């Protein structure tokens, strides 16, 4: 009896759903006698695709202009005003989407998911700043990135951080980058976009949480200039690495540095390398030994970190919608009394095969397993190389910009008394 | 002399790495550009998959959700007892509270002739909760459908509603056919 009733309910339920899916016209359109004329359904059209290419043109224009301002003109004023323009255009007018920082996720998703087709602007926004950085240093950070610009104008009272603090916090972007690539490559989520702290200001609209995080970061940037750029931005990692090999780069002095020390505290980002003392033979022997040790430790670190991360691959995988759904369906199949989640009932009503979902979820979990090994290995490599880097001492006789961390903001240029 | 040699070596390495990175970037660009969309794409809801869970109203990154109800008037049956306008189980209108299905009173109806009514959505009030869509789909023609309004949508890289949608009804569609309405021709 009970079973029959259940079957009857099921039939009624599914028939209702079938009606719903095929949208059967239950009530035909009436034939009006009062001369009523039917209005038309109105739907607003999206912003035209042509504007997308306009954005791209503005982007390329800004990149060219900022590189010229930094390398040739050496004008802090010019950099500042261009960064204001970028903040207004890419930030407040275009509402911060799409930006190169987020585009790295589109790229990694496209690289690992052949079925994902990405917009051409995403490729351009990813490749162009890196290309410009390869030739001119991180000029993109100086005046085109709206996220950088909004922090830069708040840098009123920058304090200089101890170099070990900088190095330690500087590891966070690598981990963030690794996680962002892991989640994007598995087609799970775009965490960089999700936790973009300033996009809420650009849209005048965000959850309280994101406003709070953005506000706190802006407050911090009064004292620690550009905290997001230096200690969070995952795209900055790529720019940092590429910029080290750049063909040209902003130099503090236009010609020979006279070591007057005027620029010593000019950089709010701690990106000016001071001259070092003369070479010390004994010390360098110790350092070479240490370097060899760290180089031997690095693979070990990679292994340990990879193994540790792979232990958490199931927790990472739970962020994925399909994996979570499969888990919940498995759970609700075991405990029948519990009220199943909305996702579960929706899935059951859709009539898709559970086995297929399970198989797909298992495949995603497998990808997370491999991915988390790579993530851990990458983090281990970064740790190892960071340690090894401390043993490498570059001998300098001049004040120079650190090509990796310098944002090419050209503040130091104004401090330099050498003008020719 | 020794210094000069070292600088030369460093420059050589730098140039080599630079060319390597350049080639790599170019390769990524070229490989991926074969897989790009021909044009712009926007987020949209497939009404056939939508289950009207109500998350569209709360999960959008905008305070006022970009998802709104669209009334495909060509499909409407002009019902007197509208499942999208009146509370469920309403048989007759006698308490003046039957028309409070919509939490923001965003559906208005206008008498046309006995026994037909014309319905329209007041877009400024609609929050995209889908209560009317559910009612209309269950008892009527399904002419009320939830859609992303492209005037409001900021076209996030990853849609915050798509992330929580229980029925995976969100997808990117070409900007040339930005609406997925049932029973209605897509117009530019």
XYZ file of C-alpha atoms in Angstrom:
608
model
C 0.000 0.000 0.000
C 2.655 2.346 1.114
C 4.787 1.433 -1.858
C 1.895 1.980 -4.283
C 1.257 5.422 -2.861
C 4.898 6.250 -3.260
C 4.882 5.153 -6.885
C 1.755 7.223 -7.541
C 3.353 10.307 -6.022
C 6.466 9.709 -8.061
C 4.435 9.457 -11.278
C 2.535 12.646 -10.516
C 5.731 14.406 -9.590
C 7.617 13.355 -12.714
C 4.678 14.167 -14.980
C 4.589 17.647 -13.475
C 8.295 17.961 -14.168
C 7.860 16.785 -17.738
C 5.223 19.447 -18.259
C 7.579 21.943 -16.778
C 10.500 20.969 -18.965
C 8.629 20.995 -22.234
C 6.680 24.097 -21.311
C 3.360 22.799 -22.535
C 0.927 25.584 -23.269
C -1.738 24.574 -20.763
C -3.806 27.663 -21.388
C -3.909 28.866 -24.977
C -3.658 32.543 -25.713
C -7.144 34.007 -25.461
C -8.889 35.587 -28.411
C -9.564 39.077 -27.210
C -12.744 40.840 -28.205
C -11.990 44.263 -26.745
C -9.359 45.135 -29.354
C -6.546 44.554 -26.892
C -3.139 44.435 -28.531
C -0.429 42.386 -26.928
C 2.743 44.196 -25.908
C 6.093 42.695 -26.896
C 8.532 41.076 -24.500
C 11.440 43.423 -23.936
C 14.920 42.272 -23.037
C 17.848 44.689 -22.763
C 20.879 43.781 -24.850
C 24.372 43.438 -23.367
C 27.249 45.794 -23.910
C 28.404 45.401 -27.497
C 31.386 43.201 -28.339
C 33.009 46.181 -30.040
C 33.588 47.746 -26.610
C 35.566 44.668 -25.635
C 38.063 45.521 -28.340
C 37.991 49.154 -27.268
C 39.043 48.002 -23.777
C 41.856 46.041 -25.337
C 42.982 49.070 -27.355
C 42.943 51.270 -24.232
C 44.867 48.569 -22.383
C 47.597 48.373 -25.029
C 47.709 52.171 -25.213
C 48.140 52.447 -21.440
C 50.880 49.796 -21.386
C 52.814 51.560 -24.139
C 52.372 54.968 -22.552
C 53.423 53.831 -19.075
C 56.511 52.082 -20.442
C 57.476 55.251 -22.285
C 56.833 57.378 -19.182
C 58.951 55.112 -16.983
C 61.851 54.248 -19.269
C 62.202 57.359 -21.450
C 60.494 60.236 -19.652
C 61.314 59.053 -16.107
C 58.368 61.087 -14.896
C 56.728 60.275 -11.569
C 53.989 62.779 -12.317
C 53.134 61.071 -15.585
C 53.052 57.663 -13.924
C 50.791 58.973 -11.188
C 48.254 60.528 -13.554
C 48.183 57.497 -15.806
C 47.562 55.287 -12.786
C 44.652 57.554 -11.834
C 43.278 57.195 -15.355
C 43.608 53.408 -15.195
C 41.912 53.364 -11.818
C 39.002 55.331 -13.241
C 38.777 53.429 -16.534
C 39.601 49.797 -15.699
C 38.451 50.133 -12.112
C 35.425 52.321 -11.741
C 34.216 52.448 -15.353
C 34.878 48.834 -16.387
C 34.181 47.593 -12.844
C 37.500 45.760 -12.577
C 36.561 42.835 -14.836
C 38.405 41.331 -16.643
C 41.856 42.032 -15.236
C 45.191 40.293 -15.848
C 45.260 39.061 -12.239
C 42.086 37.057 -12.775
C 42.940 36.085 -16.336
C 45.661 33.727 -15.143
C 42.844 31.459 -13.974
C 41.168 31.500 -17.387
C 44.508 30.570 -18.897
C 45.178 27.700 -16.524
C 41.609 26.440 -16.876
C 41.957 26.512 -20.662
C 45.335 24.761 -20.539
C 43.987 21.835 -18.517
C 40.416 21.652 -19.862
C 40.456 21.390 -23.658
C 36.679 21.828 -23.818
C 36.835 25.264 -22.156
C 36.907 28.082 -24.672
C 38.035 31.407 -23.331
C 37.474 34.917 -24.653
C 40.291 36.368 -26.750
C 40.526 39.352 -24.393
C 41.474 37.000 -21.533
C 44.503 35.775 -23.480
C 45.502 39.311 -24.409
C 45.094 40.559 -20.835
C 47.251 37.698 -19.597
C 50.025 37.781 -22.192
C 50.445 41.518 -22.862
C 51.567 42.712 -19.389
C 54.022 39.815 -19.184
C 55.337 40.693 -22.627
C 55.789 44.348 -21.693
C 57.440 43.307 -18.420
C 59.894 41.210 -20.395
C 61.119 44.363 -22.089
C 60.508 47.214 -19.637
C 60.064 45.766 -16.137
C 56.854 45.832 -14.105
C 55.500 48.993 -15.692
C 52.059 47.360 -15.724
C 52.001 47.473 -11.908
C 53.045 51.123 -11.906
C 50.227 52.604 -13.887
C 47.835 50.195 -15.547
C 46.659 47.837 -12.804
C 43.626 49.372 -11.056
C 44.195 47.211 -7.983
C 47.695 48.628 -7.616
C 46.582 52.187 -8.290
C 43.914 52.197 -5.575
C 46.490 51.084 -2.986
C 49.192 53.370 -4.285
C 47.251 56.555 -3.603
C 46.824 55.468 0.033
C 50.577 55.106 0.635
C 50.880 58.179 2.864
C 53.180 56.979 5.641
C 55.032 53.942 4.369
C 57.292 52.231 6.867
C 60.161 50.065 5.734
C 59.871 46.408 6.638
C 62.728 44.221 7.761
C 64.020 42.265 4.791
C 63.302 38.895 6.407
C 59.671 39.958 7.022
C 59.409 40.928 3.361
C 60.848 37.619 2.231
C 58.582 35.647 4.533
C 55.391 37.481 3.540
C 56.571 37.350 -0.056
C 56.021 33.582 0.028
C 52.238 34.021 0.366
C 51.680 35.026 -3.298
C 53.393 31.824 -4.439
C 51.032 29.721 -2.340
C 48.071 31.791 -3.503
C 49.166 31.364 -7.118
C 49.528 27.616 -6.635
C 46.063 27.327 -5.109
C 44.517 29.547 -7.797
C 46.005 27.393 -10.551
C 44.957 24.179 -8.782
C 41.343 25.288 -8.424
C 41.161 26.755 -11.928
C 42.872 23.794 -13.601
C 40.390 21.380 -12.031
C 37.542 23.578 -13.230
C 36.449 24.213 -9.659
C 36.506 27.891 -8.856
C 38.206 31.194 -9.579
C 39.393 32.050 -6.078
C 41.357 35.141 -7.102
C 38.203 36.722 -8.514
C 36.130 35.532 -5.601
C 38.440 37.107 -3.032
C 39.332 40.207 -5.038
C 39.354 42.799 -2.230
C 38.908 45.976 -4.282
C 36.417 44.991 -6.944
C 33.666 45.789 -4.421
C 34.765 49.428 -4.350
C 34.798 49.544 -8.140
C 31.231 48.259 -8.292
C 30.123 50.156 -5.178
C 28.714 46.798 -4.283
C 29.970 43.759 -2.390
C 29.305 41.618 0.627
C 30.162 43.155 3.977
C 32.995 40.664 4.349
C 34.685 41.720 1.112
C 34.191 45.411 1.880
C 35.773 44.815 5.283
C 38.771 42.989 3.805
C 39.185 45.678 1.137
C 38.897 48.444 3.735
C 41.434 46.805 6.024
C 43.863 46.366 3.130
C 43.481 50.045 2.206
C 44.096 51.027 5.837
C 47.178 48.830 5.936
C 48.421 50.386 2.709
C 48.738 53.725 4.500
C 51.668 52.235 6.427
C 52.690 49.202 4.391
C 52.478 50.382 0.801
C 50.639 48.134 -1.671
C 50.073 45.175 0.661
C 48.013 43.236 -1.902
C 50.581 43.689 -4.669
C 53.516 42.653 -2.518
C 52.104 39.957 -0.287
C 49.086 38.498 -2.081
C 48.912 39.182 -5.803
C 49.414 35.873 -7.666
C 49.950 37.593 -10.998
C 52.669 39.665 -9.348
C 54.613 36.442 -8.853
C 54.737 35.896 -12.604
C 55.606 39.542 -13.241
C 58.311 39.407 -10.573
C 59.953 36.368 -12.152
C 59.709 37.730 -15.685
C 60.884 41.204 -14.690
C 64.208 39.825 -13.398
C 65.137 39.122 -17.009
C 63.741 42.309 -18.494
C 65.718 43.986 -21.256
C 65.321 47.481 -19.871
C 64.319 48.600 -16.417
C 63.789 51.807 -14.502
C 67.073 52.986 -13.005
C 67.250 55.398 -10.105
C 69.972 57.563 -11.602
C 69.841 58.419 -15.290
C 73.593 57.867 -15.575
C 76.236 57.080 -12.957
C 75.039 56.752 -9.365
C 76.981 59.042 -7.037
C 75.955 57.051 -3.926
C 74.590 60.145 -2.222
C 72.105 58.008 -0.232
C 69.249 60.429 -0.936
C 67.102 57.688 -2.456
C 67.798 55.244 0.365
C 64.377 55.665 1.985
C 62.569 56.805 -1.139
C 61.044 53.471 -2.016
C 57.871 52.646 -0.063
C 58.116 49.044 -1.246
C 61.635 48.281 -0.053
C 62.723 47.599 -3.610
C 65.987 49.562 -3.608
C 69.126 47.478 -3.201
C 71.896 49.210 -1.323
C 75.559 48.967 -2.288
C 77.312 46.101 -0.576
C 80.769 45.951 0.909
C 83.712 44.422 -0.853
C 83.901 40.715 -1.547
C 84.757 38.593 1.474
C 86.525 35.370 0.498
C 85.999 33.521 3.791
C 82.385 34.461 4.049
C 81.701 33.446 0.485
C 83.183 29.997 1.157
C 80.709 29.488 3.985
C 77.901 30.703 1.762
C 78.819 28.358 -1.063
C 78.698 25.433 1.346
C 75.316 26.618 2.573
C 74.063 27.007 -0.990
C 75.006 23.410 -1.790
C 73.238 22.257 1.359
C 70.052 24.148 0.483
C 70.152 22.840 -3.069
C 70.305 19.314 -1.687
C 67.503 20.035 0.778
C 65.192 21.511 -1.878
C 64.116 18.198 -3.507
C 63.522 16.813 -0.031
C 61.389 19.852 0.829
C 59.472 19.430 -2.422
C 58.786 15.795 -1.591
C 57.673 16.526 1.962
C 55.456 19.452 0.924
C 53.994 17.467 -1.981
C 53.212 14.535 0.266
C 51.639 16.837 2.867
C 49.504 18.630 0.296
C 48.408 15.345 -1.275
C 47.059 14.298 2.138
C 44.632 17.204 1.867
C 43.555 16.597 -1.710
C 40.106 15.433 -0.641
C 39.524 18.604 1.345
C 40.573 20.659 -1.672
C 38.310 18.586 -3.906
C 35.294 19.328 -1.708
C 35.310 22.869 -3.071
C 34.279 21.379 -6.421
C 30.530 21.370 -7.007
C 30.366 17.915 -8.574
C 32.467 16.280 -5.881
C 30.366 17.881 -3.163
C 27.173 16.783 -4.910
C 28.418 13.201 -5.257
C 29.381 13.177 -1.576
C 25.992 14.451 -0.517
C 24.120 11.971 -2.673
C 26.182 9.139 -1.227
C 25.492 10.411 2.265
C 21.758 10.862 1.730
C 21.516 7.379 0.238
C 22.877 5.990 3.504
C 20.706 8.043 5.858
C 17.267 8.060 4.311
C 15.486 9.902 7.079
C 17.474 13.074 6.694
C 16.029 15.878 4.605
C 18.186 15.791 1.460
C 19.875 18.976 0.346
C 18.387 21.067 -2.451
C 21.208 20.059 -4.790
C 20.447 16.382 -4.176
C 16.727 16.659 -4.899
C 17.464 18.726 -7.987
C 19.893 16.130 -9.240
C 17.449 13.302 -8.638
C 14.672 15.191 -10.406
C 16.900 15.828 -13.419
C 17.048 12.084 -14.069
C 20.782 11.968 -14.669
C 22.612 8.740 -13.849
C 24.220 8.700 -10.409
C 26.981 6.381 -11.622
C 28.035 8.919 -14.213
C 28.243 11.627 -11.557
C 30.240 9.352 -9.260
C 32.648 8.538 -12.070
C 33.083 12.201 -12.894
C 33.578 13.120 -9.240
C 36.165 10.353 -8.890
C 37.983 11.708 -11.921
C 38.016 15.212 -10.440
C 39.298 13.892 -7.095
C 42.078 12.088 -8.986
C 43.018 15.331 -10.692
C 43.082 17.032 -7.314
C 45.392 14.288 -6.036
C 47.889 14.869 -8.830
C 47.374 18.629 -8.628
C 48.017 18.781 -4.897
C 51.271 16.853 -5.343
C 52.300 19.504 -7.841
C 51.080 22.298 -5.560
C 53.073 20.928 -2.629
C 56.117 20.368 -4.803
C 55.877 23.913 -6.104
C 55.609 25.340 -2.583
C 58.571 23.217 -1.485
C 60.594 24.452 -4.443
C 59.755 28.052 -3.591
C 60.786 27.512 0.054
C 64.030 25.886 -0.989
C 64.915 28.552 -3.522
C 64.041 31.317 -1.066
C 66.478 29.816 1.416
C 69.096 29.372 -1.276
C 68.683 32.942 -2.410
C 69.899 34.246 0.954
C 73.262 32.642 0.290
C 73.720 34.424 -3.011
C 75.214 37.853 -2.461
C 75.373 40.182 -5.403
C 78.112 42.744 -5.075
C 76.898 46.218 -5.882
C 78.640 49.539 -5.866
C 75.510 51.565 -6.681
C 71.983 52.024 -5.459
C 69.836 50.003 -7.849
C 66.220 49.022 -8.148
C 65.479 45.399 -7.405
C 64.230 44.228 -10.785
C 61.955 41.627 -9.254
C 60.076 43.625 -6.644
C 60.280 47.146 -8.140
C 56.890 48.358 -9.394
C 58.535 51.027 -11.585
C 56.520 53.740 -9.849
C 59.423 56.184 -10.411
C 59.232 57.730 -6.934
C 62.974 57.254 -6.436
C 63.731 59.165 -9.631
C 62.580 62.410 -8.027
C 65.039 61.899 -5.155
C 68.064 61.472 -7.389
C 70.149 64.640 -7.771
C 71.773 63.336 -10.948
C 69.707 64.797 -13.718
C 71.755 64.161 -16.850
C 88.636 42.522 -16.902
C 87.152 39.751 -14.801
C 84.155 41.934 -13.987
C 83.456 42.629 -17.609
C 83.467 38.946 -18.405
C 81.010 38.274 -15.631
C 78.679 41.009 -16.811
C 78.823 39.597 -20.305
C 77.953 36.159 -19.034
C 75.066 37.523 -17.009
C 73.764 39.416 -20.016
C 74.015 36.275 -22.099
C 71.992 34.277 -19.571
C 69.447 37.078 -19.288
C 68.994 37.249 -23.033
C 68.621 33.481 -23.255
C 66.004 33.350 -20.520
C 64.226 36.358 -22.000
C 63.946 34.678 -25.384
C 62.764 31.512 -23.638
C 60.014 33.339 -21.750
C 59.032 35.243 -24.879
C 58.707 32.055 -26.903
C 56.766 30.406 -24.066
C 54.336 33.308 -23.810
C 53.898 33.341 -27.571
C 53.257 29.597 -27.575
C 50.586 29.911 -24.858
C 48.948 32.737 -26.774
C 48.965 30.896 -30.097
C 47.847 27.532 -28.690
C 45.008 29.036 -26.707
C 43.903 31.436 -29.413
C 42.821 28.414 -31.446
C 40.362 27.676 -28.669
C 38.840 31.093 -28.152
C 35.254 32.071 -28.552
C 34.555 33.947 -31.738
C 33.184 36.883 -29.802
C 32.070 38.093 -26.438
C 30.146 35.814 -24.111
C 27.773 36.554 -21.260
C 26.193 34.592 -18.412
C 22.668 33.307 -18.813
C 20.188 30.954 -17.118
C 18.682 28.061 -18.988
C 15.015 28.151 -17.874
C 14.678 24.446 -18.705
C 17.238 23.636 -16.007
C 16.265 26.319 -13.484
C 14.579 25.004 -10.330
C 13.745 28.413 -8.811
C 15.669 27.759 -5.601
C 15.886 31.469 -4.841
C 19.687 31.684 -4.729
C 19.743 34.111 -7.656
C 18.193 36.697 -5.370
C 20.902 36.401 -2.734
C 24.126 35.190 -4.353
C 24.771 37.850 -6.986
C 27.783 40.056 -6.282
C 25.499 43.022 -6.795
C 23.319 44.047 -3.905
C 20.375 44.183 -6.288
C 20.659 40.897 -8.193
C 21.188 41.070 -11.955
C 18.747 38.175 -12.283
C 15.173 39.258 -12.865
C 11.985 37.649 -13.918
C 11.129 38.114 -17.579
C 7.535 37.799 -18.652
C 7.354 36.203 -22.082
C 3.978 37.720 -22.790
C 3.643 35.805 -26.078
C 3.315 32.637 -23.994
C 0.990 34.012 -21.341
C -2.501 32.575 -20.971
C -3.786 35.763 -19.296
C -5.208 33.545 -16.531
C -7.523 34.958 -13.921
C -6.140 32.572 -11.306
C -2.462 33.114 -12.093
C -0.059 30.730 -10.367
C 2.670 33.319 -10.587
C 0.615 36.157 -9.172
C -1.511 34.510 -6.511
C -0.490 32.380 -3.593
C -0.747 28.641 -4.198
C -4.115 26.950 -3.548
C -6.025 30.137 -4.186
C -9.491 29.249 -5.538
C -11.178 32.606 -5.234
C -10.208 36.129 -4.369
C -11.754 37.129 -1.092
C -9.084 37.992 1.489
C -7.044 40.582 -0.427
C -3.884 38.735 0.601
C -3.851 36.220 -2.234
C -1.768 38.435 -4.449
C 1.139 38.513 -2.025
C 3.113 35.683 -3.583
C 5.779 38.104 -4.767
C 7.711 39.320 -1.723
C 8.268 42.751 -3.235
C 4.978 43.154 -5.089
C 6.884 43.315 -8.356
C 4.105 41.782 -10.455
C 1.294 44.033 -11.472
C -1.844 42.949 -13.255
C -4.217 44.917 -15.379
C -7.746 43.912 -16.298
C -8.116 43.324 -20.036
C -11.548 41.789 -20.405
C -13.536 39.117 -18.634
C -11.864 36.836 -17.528
C -8.395 37.854 -18.710
C -5.638 39.826 -17.033
C -2.393 41.169 -18.391
C 0.644 40.725 -16.133
C 3.870 42.621 -16.147
C 7.024 42.664 -14.016
C 8.071 45.918 -12.391
C 11.778 45.412 -12.897
C 12.951 47.908 -10.300
C 11.190 45.859 -7.634
C 11.950 42.341 -8.863
C 14.679 40.631 -6.829
C 14.880 37.468 -8.928
C 13.706 35.096 -6.207
C 11.768 33.004 -8.710
C 8.645 32.446 -6.580
C 6.383 33.566 -9.405
C 8.395 31.525 -11.902
C 7.796 28.435 -9.833
C 4.064 29.111 -9.559
C 3.661 29.843 -13.241
C 5.687 26.785 -14.249
C 3.694 24.472 -11.972
C 0.176 25.637 -12.790
C 0.398 27.824 -15.862
C 2.178 28.145 -19.196
C 5.628 28.869 -17.832
C 5.726 32.325 -19.367
C 7.532 33.774 -16.344
C 11.225 32.919 -16.565
C 14.323 33.969 -14.666
C 16.993 35.597 -16.817
C 20.191 37.532 -16.270
C 19.480 41.124 -17.242
C 22.488 42.275 -19.209
C 21.809 45.896 -18.437
C 22.684 45.118 -14.804
C 25.052 42.148 -15.026
C 28.717 43.133 -14.656
C 29.756 39.900 -16.424
C 32.097 38.620 -13.733
C 34.826 36.277 -14.838
C 33.235 33.638 -12.617
C 29.556 34.200 -11.855
C 28.892 34.052 -8.118
C 25.392 32.640 -8.675
C 26.638 29.982 -11.090
C 28.926 28.791 -8.317
C 25.989 27.998 -6.017
C 23.325 27.097 -8.577
C 22.037 23.640 -7.600
C 20.970 22.664 -11.105
C 23.926 24.005 -13.111
C 21.522 26.181 -15.066
C 24.094 28.944 -15.591
C 26.319 28.936 -18.620
C 28.134 31.369 -20.848
C 26.299 32.144 -24.065
C 27.378 34.219 -27.069
C 26.618 37.908 -26.653
C 24.808 37.879 -29.988
C 22.082 35.623 -28.506
C 22.194 36.708 -24.875
C 18.824 35.346 -23.686
C 17.653 31.754 -23.353
C 13.932 32.330 -23.098
C 11.529 29.514 -23.832
C 8.776 30.180 -26.333
C 10.312 33.423 -27.482
C 12.657 34.286 -30.302
C 16.025 35.672 -29.201
C 16.485 39.152 -30.443
C 19.676 41.159 -30.437
